[in-house]
Amino acid sequence: MIGRSGCAAALVVASLAGAEAQQSEVLFSHKHWQVSVVGWDDGTVGCVAEVTAPGESFSIWTFPNGAVQLQFYSTAWEFGEGKTADLGVQIDRRTPWSLTGAELYRNSVLFYLPDDRAGVNFITEVARGNRLYLRAKDGSDVQNYSLAGSSASISALVECGEAIAAKTPGNPFN
């Protein structure tokens, strides 16, 4: 598991992205998952836990303001910009989740989790699950992702998220 000092050091590296549009540092890897801190040239940072396969990925992003965003990516998709869709996600054989109004952007499906108990329950299911199924509104399969290693990776993501929230400028209480 990563420690706060390791995450803070990576945060500094990510914050110094300079001329790069984006820079990242891997903080933790376990089974199919990898957790990284990412910095952009405008000084913003985020943490991401992702499972990847060639041309495909499922990512969970956290940001200093506490927002949590899901990203499903495929090189086979080309949505353009400014579109939305209602999708479904099912973890193992549990009750499916609805992603109402998910943003379709280029090769990605993006969805912000609600900042409430439902968002926490979703992340808990991911951490405990074996496989996640992305489905169209009608229930037809679109893609699926292995969740092997997700429990330890979600813990590392939470730790990274806490570290970047503590480094957010403008809050005199941190």
GROMACS .gro file of C-alpha atoms in nm:
model
  174
    1MET     CA    1   0.000   0.000   0.000
    2ILE     CA    2   0.118   0.352  -0.066
    3GLY     CA    3   0.191   0.587   0.219
    4ARG     CA    4   0.101   0.954   0.245
    5SER     CA    5   0.461   1.059   0.187
    6GLY     CA    6   0.476   0.855  -0.136
    7CYS     CA    7   0.151   1.008  -0.255
    8ALA     CA    8   0.261   1.359  -0.157
    9ALA     CA    9   0.591   1.314  -0.344
   10ALA     CA   10   0.408   1.196  -0.653
   11LEU     CA   11   0.170   1.490  -0.618
   12VAL     CA   12   0.461   1.733  -0.630
   13VAL     CA   13   0.597   1.560  -0.941
   14ALA     CA   14   0.256   1.572  -1.105
   15SER     CA   15   0.212   1.940  -1.015
   16LEU     CA   16   0.536   2.024  -1.195
   17ALA     CA   17   0.407   1.908  -1.531
   18GLY     CA   18   0.555   2.219  -1.697
   19ALA     CA   19   0.518   2.216  -2.075
   20GLU     CA   20   0.352   1.873  -2.072
   21ALA     CA   21  -0.023   1.869  -2.120
   22GLN     CA   22  -0.043   1.585  -1.871
   23GLN     CA   23   0.200   1.395  -1.651
   24SER     CA   24   0.130   1.097  -1.430
   25GLU     CA   25   0.305   0.877  -1.181
   26VAL     CA   26   0.198   0.525  -1.088
   27LEU     CA   27   0.142   0.498  -0.714
   28PHE     CA   28   0.011   0.143  -0.686
   29SER     CA   29  -0.044  -0.165  -0.906
   30HIS     CA   30  -0.230  -0.479  -0.811
   31LYS     CA   31  -0.358  -0.757  -1.038
   32HIS     CA   32  -0.540  -0.585  -1.327
   33TRP     CA   33  -0.546  -0.238  -1.165
   34GLN     CA   34  -0.316   0.060  -1.155
   35VAL     CA   35  -0.354   0.377  -0.945
   36SER     CA   36  -0.185   0.701  -1.055
   37VAL     CA   37  -0.173   1.068  -0.967
   38VAL     CA   38  -0.214   1.289  -1.275
   39GLY     CA   39  -0.120   1.653  -1.319
   40TRP     CA   40  -0.211   1.887  -1.602
   41ASP     CA   41  -0.024   2.194  -1.723
   42ASP     CA   42  -0.284   2.427  -1.570
   43GLY     CA   43  -0.188   2.302  -1.221
   44THR     CA   44  -0.491   2.080  -1.164
   45VAL     CA   45  -0.444   1.728  -1.034
   46GLY     CA   46  -0.648   1.411  -1.006
   47CYS     CA   47  -0.612   1.051  -0.900
   48VAL     CA   48  -0.717   0.761  -1.118
   49ALA     CA   49  -0.763   0.388  -1.062
   50GLU     CA   50  -0.797   0.198  -1.387
   51VAL     CA   51  -0.815  -0.144  -1.538
   52THR     CA   52  -0.699  -0.163  -1.898
   53ALA     CA   53  -0.691  -0.398  -2.194
   54PRO     CA   54  -0.560  -0.312  -2.542
   55GLY     CA   55  -0.771  -0.018  -2.665
   56GLU     CA   56  -1.010  -0.035  -2.368
   57SER     CA   57  -1.022   0.094  -2.011
   58PHE     CA   58  -1.246   0.152  -1.712
   59SER     CA   59  -1.128   0.430  -1.482
   60ILE     CA   60  -1.242   0.589  -1.159
   61TRP     CA   61  -1.116   0.947  -1.117
   62THR     CA   62  -1.110   1.152  -0.797
   63PHE     CA   63  -1.047   1.525  -0.780
   64PRO     CA   64  -0.952   1.768  -0.500
   65ASN     CA   65  -1.310   1.898  -0.471
   66GLY     CA   66  -1.428   1.543  -0.385
   67ALA     CA   67  -1.587   1.472  -0.724
   68VAL     CA   68  -1.571   1.110  -0.843
   69GLN     CA   69  -1.601   1.040  -1.215
   70LEU     CA   70  -1.631   0.711  -1.403
   71GLN     CA   71  -1.470   0.686  -1.745
   72PHE     CA   72  -1.524   0.404  -1.992
   73TYR     CA   73  -1.288   0.433  -2.291
   74SER     CA   74  -1.257   0.246  -2.619
   75THR     CA   75  -1.065   0.319  -2.936
   76ALA     CA   76  -1.359   0.159  -3.119
   77TRP     CA   77  -1.595   0.440  -3.011
   78GLU     CA   78  -1.624   0.782  -3.173
   79PHE     CA   79  -1.904   0.987  -3.020
   80GLY     CA   80  -1.798   1.338  -3.112
   81GLU     CA   81  -1.887   1.595  -2.846
   82GLY     CA   82  -2.196   1.723  -2.670
   83LYS     CA   83  -2.396   1.401  -2.658
   84THR     CA   84  -2.544   1.210  -2.366
   85ALA     CA   85  -2.692   0.865  -2.319
   86ASP     CA   86  -2.862   0.658  -2.052
   87LEU     CA   87  -2.657   0.348  -1.980
   88GLY     CA   88  -2.645   0.065  -1.733
   89VAL     CA   89  -2.370  -0.091  -1.527
   90GLN     CA   90  -2.390  -0.424  -1.351
   91ILE     CA   91  -2.133  -0.567  -1.115
   92ASP     CA   92  -2.136  -0.946  -1.108
   93ARG     CA   93  -2.500  -1.054  -1.067
   94ARG     CA   94  -2.601  -0.766  -0.843
   95THR     CA   95  -2.881  -0.524  -0.922
   96PRO     CA   96  -2.788  -0.304  -1.222
   97TRP     CA   97  -2.711   0.066  -1.180
   98SER     CA   98  -2.847   0.335  -1.413
   99LEU     CA   99  -2.610   0.600  -1.547
  100THR     CA  100  -2.869   0.854  -1.655
  101GLY     CA  101  -2.733   1.133  -1.875
  102ALA     CA  102  -2.380   0.995  -1.911
  103GLU     CA  103  -2.165   1.222  -2.127
  104LEU     CA  104  -2.040   1.077  -2.455
  105TYR     CA  105  -1.715   1.252  -2.543
  106ARG     CA  106  -1.494   1.135  -2.829
  107ASN     CA  107  -1.384   0.782  -2.725
  108SER     CA  108  -1.519   0.801  -2.370
  109VAL     CA  109  -1.833   0.763  -2.165
  110LEU     CA  110  -1.810   0.993  -1.861
  111PHE     CA  111  -2.032   0.994  -1.554
  112TYR     CA  112  -2.001   1.176  -1.220
  113LEU     CA  113  -2.111   0.968  -0.924
  114PRO     CA  114  -2.352   1.138  -0.685
  115ASP     CA  115  -2.198   1.266  -0.364
  116ASP     CA  116  -2.425   1.055  -0.148
  117ARG     CA  117  -2.477   0.704  -0.016
  118ALA     CA  118  -2.550   0.567  -0.365
  119GLY     CA  119  -2.206   0.682  -0.488
  120VAL     CA  120  -2.037   0.516  -0.191
  121ASN     CA  121  -2.239   0.197  -0.245
  122PHE     CA  122  -2.135   0.186  -0.610
  123ILE     CA  123  -1.764   0.217  -0.526
  124THR     CA  124  -1.806  -0.050  -0.256
  125GLU     CA  125  -1.959  -0.286  -0.513
  126VAL     CA  126  -1.667  -0.222  -0.751
  127ALA     CA  127  -1.419  -0.294  -0.470
  128ARG     CA  128  -1.593  -0.623  -0.384
  129GLY     CA  129  -1.678  -0.729  -0.738
  130ASN     CA  130  -1.523  -0.963  -0.991
  131ARG     CA  131  -1.652  -0.821  -1.320
  132LEU     CA  132  -1.823  -0.499  -1.429
  133TYR     CA  133  -2.058  -0.499  -1.729
  134LEU     CA  134  -2.128  -0.179  -1.923
  135ARG     CA  135  -2.464  -0.201  -2.098
  136ALA     CA  136  -2.679   0.004  -2.330
  137LYS     CA  137  -3.009   0.141  -2.198
  138ASP     CA  138  -3.190  -0.165  -2.338
  139GLY     CA  139  -2.963  -0.396  -2.135
  140SER     CA  140  -2.750  -0.521  -2.424
  141ASP     CA  141  -2.382  -0.577  -2.345
  142VAL     CA  142  -2.136  -0.312  -2.463
  143GLN     CA  143  -1.817  -0.403  -2.274
  144ASN     CA  144  -1.700  -0.577  -1.957
  145TYR     CA  145  -1.401  -0.529  -1.730
  146SER     CA  146  -1.216  -0.742  -1.477
  147LEU     CA  147  -1.232  -0.612  -1.120
  148ALA     CA  148  -0.952  -0.841  -0.993
  149GLY     CA  149  -0.746  -0.629  -0.755
  150SER     CA  150  -1.008  -0.357  -0.725
  151SER     CA  151  -1.039  -0.367  -0.345
  152ALA     CA  152  -0.675  -0.277  -0.275
  153SER     CA  153  -0.674  -0.034  -0.567
  154ILE     CA  154  -0.984   0.151  -0.445
  155SER     CA  155  -0.813   0.187  -0.104
  156ALA     CA  156  -0.507   0.335  -0.277
  157LEU     CA  157  -0.733   0.566  -0.480
  158VAL     CA  158  -0.903   0.692  -0.163
  159GLU     CA  159  -0.564   0.759  -0.004
  160CYS     CA  160  -0.447   0.948  -0.314
  161GLY     CA  161  -0.772   1.148  -0.319
  162GLU     CA  162  -0.725   1.246   0.046
  163ALA     CA  163  -0.368   1.358  -0.029
  164ILE     CA  164  -0.466   1.581  -0.322
  165ALA     CA  165  -0.758   1.729  -0.127
  166ALA     CA  166  -0.515   1.818   0.155
  167LYS     CA  167  -0.292   1.997  -0.099
  168THR     CA  168  -0.571   2.210  -0.246
  169PRO     CA  169  -0.472   2.578  -0.232
  170GLY     CA  170  -0.714   2.831  -0.091
  171ASN     CA  171  -0.822   2.626   0.211
  172PRO     CA  172  -0.652   2.764   0.524
  173PHE     CA  173  -0.776   2.472   0.734
  174ASN     CA  174  -0.579   2.203   0.545
   0.00000   0.00000   0.00000
